[in-house]
Coordinates of C-alpha atoms in Angstrom, one line a residue:
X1 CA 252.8 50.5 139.8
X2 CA 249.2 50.4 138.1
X3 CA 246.0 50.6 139.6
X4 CA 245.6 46.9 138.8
X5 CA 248.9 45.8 140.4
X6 CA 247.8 47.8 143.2
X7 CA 244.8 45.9 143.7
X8 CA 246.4 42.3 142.9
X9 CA 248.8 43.2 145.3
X10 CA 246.2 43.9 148.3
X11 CA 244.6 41.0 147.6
X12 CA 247.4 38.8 148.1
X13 CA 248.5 41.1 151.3
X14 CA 244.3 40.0 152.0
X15 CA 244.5 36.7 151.8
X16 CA 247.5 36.4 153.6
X17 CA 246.2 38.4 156.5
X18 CA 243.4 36.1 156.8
X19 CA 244.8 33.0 157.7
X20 CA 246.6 34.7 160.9
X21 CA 244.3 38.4 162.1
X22 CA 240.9 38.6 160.4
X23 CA 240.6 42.7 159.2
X24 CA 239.0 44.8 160.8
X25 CA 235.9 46.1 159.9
X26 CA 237.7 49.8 159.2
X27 CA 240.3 47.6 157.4
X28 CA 237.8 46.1 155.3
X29 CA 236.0 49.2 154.3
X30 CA 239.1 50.6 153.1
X31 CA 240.2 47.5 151.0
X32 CA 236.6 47.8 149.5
X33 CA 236.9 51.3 148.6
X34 CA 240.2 51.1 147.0
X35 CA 239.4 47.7 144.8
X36 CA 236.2 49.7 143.7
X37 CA 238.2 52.4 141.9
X38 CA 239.3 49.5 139.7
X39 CA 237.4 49.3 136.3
X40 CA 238.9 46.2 136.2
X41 CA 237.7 44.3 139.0
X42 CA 234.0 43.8 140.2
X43 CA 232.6 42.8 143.4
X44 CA 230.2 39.6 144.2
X45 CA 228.6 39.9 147.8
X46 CA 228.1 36.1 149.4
X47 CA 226.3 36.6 153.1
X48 CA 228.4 38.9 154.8
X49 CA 232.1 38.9 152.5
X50 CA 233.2 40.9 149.8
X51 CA 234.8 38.3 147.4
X52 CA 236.8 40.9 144.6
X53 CA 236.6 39.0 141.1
X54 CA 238.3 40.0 137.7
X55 CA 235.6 41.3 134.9
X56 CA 235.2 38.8 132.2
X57 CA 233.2 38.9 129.4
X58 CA 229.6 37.0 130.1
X59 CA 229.0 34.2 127.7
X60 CA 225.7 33.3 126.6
X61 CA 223.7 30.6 127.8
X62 CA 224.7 27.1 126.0
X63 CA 221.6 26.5 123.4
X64 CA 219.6 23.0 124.4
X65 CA 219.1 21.6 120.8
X66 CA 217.0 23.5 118.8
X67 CA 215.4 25.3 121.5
X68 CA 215.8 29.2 120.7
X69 CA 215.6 31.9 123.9
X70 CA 212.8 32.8 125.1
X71 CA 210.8 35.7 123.9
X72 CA 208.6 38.3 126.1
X73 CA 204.8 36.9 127.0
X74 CA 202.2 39.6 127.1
X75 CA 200.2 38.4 129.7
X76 CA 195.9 39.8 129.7
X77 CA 195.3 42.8 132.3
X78 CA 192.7 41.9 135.1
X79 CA 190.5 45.0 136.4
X80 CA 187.6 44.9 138.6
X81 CA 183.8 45.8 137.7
X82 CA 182.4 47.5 140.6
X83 CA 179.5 44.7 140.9
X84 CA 177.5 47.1 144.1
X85 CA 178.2 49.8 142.6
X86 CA 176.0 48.7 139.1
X87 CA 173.6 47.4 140.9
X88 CA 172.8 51.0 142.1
X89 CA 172.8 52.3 138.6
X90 CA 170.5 49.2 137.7
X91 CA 172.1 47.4 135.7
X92 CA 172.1 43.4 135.3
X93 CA 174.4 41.6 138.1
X94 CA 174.4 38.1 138.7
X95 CA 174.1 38.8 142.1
X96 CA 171.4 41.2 141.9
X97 CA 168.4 38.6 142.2
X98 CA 165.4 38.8 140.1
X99 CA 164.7 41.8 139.1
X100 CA 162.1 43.1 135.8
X101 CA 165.5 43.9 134.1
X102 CA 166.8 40.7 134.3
X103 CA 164.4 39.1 132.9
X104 CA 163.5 41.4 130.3
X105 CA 167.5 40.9 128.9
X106 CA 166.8 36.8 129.2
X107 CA 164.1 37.5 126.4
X108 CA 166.2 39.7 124.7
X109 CA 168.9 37.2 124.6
X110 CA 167.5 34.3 123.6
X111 CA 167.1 34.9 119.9
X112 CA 170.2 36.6 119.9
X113 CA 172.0 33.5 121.0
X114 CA 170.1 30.8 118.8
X115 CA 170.9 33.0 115.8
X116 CA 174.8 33.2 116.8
X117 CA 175.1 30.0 117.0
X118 CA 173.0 28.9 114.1
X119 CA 173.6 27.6 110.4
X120 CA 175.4 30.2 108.6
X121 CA 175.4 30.3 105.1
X122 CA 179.0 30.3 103.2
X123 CA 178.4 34.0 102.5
X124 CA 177.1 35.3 105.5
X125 CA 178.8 37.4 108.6
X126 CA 179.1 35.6 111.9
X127 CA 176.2 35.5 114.0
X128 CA 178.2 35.4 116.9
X129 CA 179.5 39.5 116.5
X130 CA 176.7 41.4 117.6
X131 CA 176.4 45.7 117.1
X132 CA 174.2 47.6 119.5
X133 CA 173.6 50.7 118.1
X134 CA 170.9 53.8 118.2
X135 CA 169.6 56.6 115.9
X136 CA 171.0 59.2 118.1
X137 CA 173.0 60.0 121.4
X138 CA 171.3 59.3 124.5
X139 CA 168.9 56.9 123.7
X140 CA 170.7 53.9 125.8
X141 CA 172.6 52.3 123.6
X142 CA 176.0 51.3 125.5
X143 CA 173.5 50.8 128.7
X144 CA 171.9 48.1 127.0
X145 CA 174.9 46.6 125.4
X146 CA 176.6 46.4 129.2
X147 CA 173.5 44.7 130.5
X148 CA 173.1 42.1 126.7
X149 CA 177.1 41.4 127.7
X150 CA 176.6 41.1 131.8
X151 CA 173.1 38.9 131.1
X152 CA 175.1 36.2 128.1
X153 CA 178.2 36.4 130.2
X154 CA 175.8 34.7 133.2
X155 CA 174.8 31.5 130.7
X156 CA 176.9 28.4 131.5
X157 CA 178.1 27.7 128.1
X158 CA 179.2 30.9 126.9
X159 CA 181.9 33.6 127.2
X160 CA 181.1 37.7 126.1
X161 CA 183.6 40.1 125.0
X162 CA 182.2 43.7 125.0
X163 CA 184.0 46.0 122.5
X164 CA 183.7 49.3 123.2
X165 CA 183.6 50.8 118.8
X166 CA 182.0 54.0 119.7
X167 CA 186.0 55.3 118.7
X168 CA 184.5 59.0 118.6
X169 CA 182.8 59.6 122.1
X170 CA 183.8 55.6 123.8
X171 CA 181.8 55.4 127.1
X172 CA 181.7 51.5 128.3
X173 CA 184.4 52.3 130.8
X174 CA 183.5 55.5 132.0
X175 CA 180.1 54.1 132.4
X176 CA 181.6 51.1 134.4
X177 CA 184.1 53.8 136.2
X178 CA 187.3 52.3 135.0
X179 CA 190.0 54.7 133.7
X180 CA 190.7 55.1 130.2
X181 CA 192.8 52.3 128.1
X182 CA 194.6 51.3 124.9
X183 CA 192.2 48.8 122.8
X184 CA 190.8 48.8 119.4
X185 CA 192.2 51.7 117.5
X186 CA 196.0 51.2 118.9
X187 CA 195.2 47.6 117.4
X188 CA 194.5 49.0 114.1
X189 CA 197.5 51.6 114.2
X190 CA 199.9 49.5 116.0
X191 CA 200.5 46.1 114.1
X192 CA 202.9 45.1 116.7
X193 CA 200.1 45.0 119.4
X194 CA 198.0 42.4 120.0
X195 CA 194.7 41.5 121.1
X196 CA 196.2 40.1 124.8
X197 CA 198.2 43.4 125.2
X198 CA 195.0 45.5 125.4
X199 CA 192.4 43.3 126.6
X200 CA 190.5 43.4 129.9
X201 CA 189.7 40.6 131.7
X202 CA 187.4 41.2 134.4
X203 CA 186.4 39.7 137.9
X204 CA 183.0 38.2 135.6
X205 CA 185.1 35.4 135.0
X206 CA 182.9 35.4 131.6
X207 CA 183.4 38.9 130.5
X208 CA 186.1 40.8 128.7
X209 CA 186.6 43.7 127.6
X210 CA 188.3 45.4 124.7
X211 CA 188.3 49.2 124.9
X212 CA 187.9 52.1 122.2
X213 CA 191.3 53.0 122.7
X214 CA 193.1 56.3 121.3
X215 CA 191.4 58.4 119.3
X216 CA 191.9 59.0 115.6
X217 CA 191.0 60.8 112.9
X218 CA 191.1 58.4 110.5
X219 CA 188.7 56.0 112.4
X220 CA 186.5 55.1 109.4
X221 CA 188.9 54.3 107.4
X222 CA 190.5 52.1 110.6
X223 CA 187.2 50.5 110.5
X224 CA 187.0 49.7 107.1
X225 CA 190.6 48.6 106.6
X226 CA 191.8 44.5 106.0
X227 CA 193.6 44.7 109.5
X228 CA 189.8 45.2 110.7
X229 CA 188.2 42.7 108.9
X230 CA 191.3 40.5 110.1
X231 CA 190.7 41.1 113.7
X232 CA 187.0 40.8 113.4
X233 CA 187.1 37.2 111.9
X234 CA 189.8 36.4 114.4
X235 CA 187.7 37.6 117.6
X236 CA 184.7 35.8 116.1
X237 CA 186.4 32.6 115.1
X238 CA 188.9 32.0 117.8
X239 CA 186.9 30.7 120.5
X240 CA 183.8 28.3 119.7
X241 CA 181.7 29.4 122.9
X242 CA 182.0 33.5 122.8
X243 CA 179.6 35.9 121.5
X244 CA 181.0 39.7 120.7
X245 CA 178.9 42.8 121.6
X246 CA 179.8 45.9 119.7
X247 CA 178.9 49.3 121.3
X248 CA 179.0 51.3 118.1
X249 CA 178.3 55.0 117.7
X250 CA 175.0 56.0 116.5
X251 CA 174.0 55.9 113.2
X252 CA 173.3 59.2 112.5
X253 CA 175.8 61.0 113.4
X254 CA 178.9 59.0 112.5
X255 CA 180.3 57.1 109.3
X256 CA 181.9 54.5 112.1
X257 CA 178.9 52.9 112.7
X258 CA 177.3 52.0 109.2
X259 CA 181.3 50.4 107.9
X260 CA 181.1 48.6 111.4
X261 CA 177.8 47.5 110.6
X262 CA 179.1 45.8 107.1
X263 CA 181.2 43.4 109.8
X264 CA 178.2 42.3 112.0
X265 CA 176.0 39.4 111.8
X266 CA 173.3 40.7 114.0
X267 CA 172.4 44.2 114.5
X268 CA 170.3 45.3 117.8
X269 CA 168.9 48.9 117.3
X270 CA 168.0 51.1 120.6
X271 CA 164.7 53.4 120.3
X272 CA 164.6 55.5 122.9
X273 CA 160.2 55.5 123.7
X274 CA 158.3 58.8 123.6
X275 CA 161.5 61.0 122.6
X276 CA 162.9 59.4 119.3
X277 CA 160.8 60.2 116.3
X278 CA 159.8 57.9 113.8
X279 CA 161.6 60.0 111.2
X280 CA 165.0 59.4 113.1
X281 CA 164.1 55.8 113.8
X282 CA 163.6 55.3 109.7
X283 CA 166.2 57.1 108.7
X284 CA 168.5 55.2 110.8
X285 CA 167.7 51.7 109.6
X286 CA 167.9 53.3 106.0
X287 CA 171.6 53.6 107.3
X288 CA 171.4 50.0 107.7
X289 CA 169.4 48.8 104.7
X290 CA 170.3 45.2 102.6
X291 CA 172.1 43.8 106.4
X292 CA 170.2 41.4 108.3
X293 CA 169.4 40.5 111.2
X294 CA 168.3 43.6 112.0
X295 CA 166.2 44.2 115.7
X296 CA 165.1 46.7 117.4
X297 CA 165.1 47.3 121.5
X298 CA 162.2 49.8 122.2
X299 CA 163.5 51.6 125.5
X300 CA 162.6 53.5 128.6
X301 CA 158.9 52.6 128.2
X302 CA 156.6 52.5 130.8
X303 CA 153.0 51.0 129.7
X304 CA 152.2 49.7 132.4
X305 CA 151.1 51.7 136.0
X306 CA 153.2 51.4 138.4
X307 CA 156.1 49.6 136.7
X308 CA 159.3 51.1 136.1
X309 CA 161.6 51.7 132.9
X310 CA 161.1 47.9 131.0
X311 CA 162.4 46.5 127.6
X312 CA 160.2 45.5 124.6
X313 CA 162.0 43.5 121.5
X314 CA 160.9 43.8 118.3
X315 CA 162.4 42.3 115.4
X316 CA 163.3 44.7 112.3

């Protein structure tokens, strides 16, 4: 006698059984154990009996019209800015009260804002994508795009997404204290990802994030590529009410930043007072030359007794 016939046969010797003496809870485990050896038969648990059933094959679900099954959603990751903590490092919260830094990134703003938002002629880049760059390393660059992105993110009317583009050295996260992340190069790599799969939404209801991502050496050309120039127009287009800060990497040091630059409507420059030169500081915007919207954020000065680090804007 087969396996099978074995089994069929305890069943029926099962069912008989139960009408007259229920099993016995040894009895049972036994029955169990021998109908699992059974490739055949598989076993459905309903409250607190072990109901044996013959494998069939598992049909699909019946199809409701048209409709076609439905596909995987990549749903946005949420992580949490460390609001106390960048208050310490003094940067622009909305819950940090009126401080001389606040209000020195409203006036930096302003004109910021009315130009991305503006007229724009046919030809022209959208003045809503904005690149915060610097001569050289250190002179505050991705500080000052954090606190342009926390100050717009605090207007009522608009949204901010912060990209971090310095792809050789990114340091928007580290400086925030969040761990590393996929974002704009996997983008470029990967044409199965998708903005949502690598973009941070953040506890600033306001304020996104997308990251650097994984580095590459063939950044600049990343940069430079249609896939980028798709992305930007889609980041800059796709919602009416969002401006798009740039951290790029500085402009003397990298290629990155001048083919990022050729993307931008409006370009804010960080001088870091009393330590850049004014060789570095022309040499840069020679980098930059024929773009417009060109500005300048003179940093880290401190004119005035008794007053700590401010901002001065200049236009370029």
């Amino acid at each position: 006698m087969s396996i099978i016939e074995k089994a069929a046969s305890r069943i029926d010797r099962q069912r008989s059984a139960a009408t007259a003496v229920p099993a016995s809870p040894a009895e049972a485990s036994v029955a169990h154990a021998v109908l699992a050896d059974s490739p055949a038969v598989a076993e459905t648990v309903i409250h607190d009996t072990v109901v044996h059933e013959p494998v069939h094959a598992i049909p699909a679900a019946p199809a409701i019209g048209n409709e076609q099954p439905a596909m995987p959603k990549f749903t946005t990751r949420r992580v949490e800015l460390d609001l106390a903590r960048m208050r310490e490092l003094g940067m622009v919260t909305a819950a940090g009260g009126r401080t001389p830094l606040l209000e020195d990134f409203r006036i930096i703003k302003r004109p910021l804002l009315q130009r991305a938002f503006g007229e724009r002629s046919p030809a022209g880049k959208p003045g809503n994508l904005i690149m915060v760059t610097s001569s050289l390393p250190g002179e505050g660059k991705t500080y000052t795009a954090i606190n342009l992105a926390m100050s717009i993110a605090m207007e009522l009317d608009h949204t901010v997404l912060l990209v971090d583009a310095d792809v050789a050295r990114p340091s928007v996260l580290r400086t925030l204290g969040l761990p590393n992340q996929r974002g704009l190069m996997d983008i470029l790599v990967d044409d199965k990802l998708d903005m949502a799969d690598v973009m941070l939404r953040t506890n600033v209801d306001t304020l996104s994030i997308l990251p650097a991502g994984t580095s590459t050496p063939r950044a600049t050309e990343l940069l430079a590529s249609s896939t980028m120039s798709n992305l930007v127009s889609e980041i800059a287009n796709r919602y009416p009410d969002r401006v798009v800060i740039f951290d790029s990497p500085p402009l003397l040091l990298t290629s990155e930043s001048r083919v990022l630059a050729s993307h931008m409507g409006q370009i804010v420059m960080v001088v870091e007072a009393q330590t850049t030169t004014q060789h570095a500081v022309k040499e840069a915007l020679s980098q930059i030359e024929g773009f417009g919207n060109v500005n300048l954020i003179y940093n880290k000065t401190r004119d005035l007794p008794g007053i700590e680090e401010t901002y001065d804007y200049h236009y370029g």
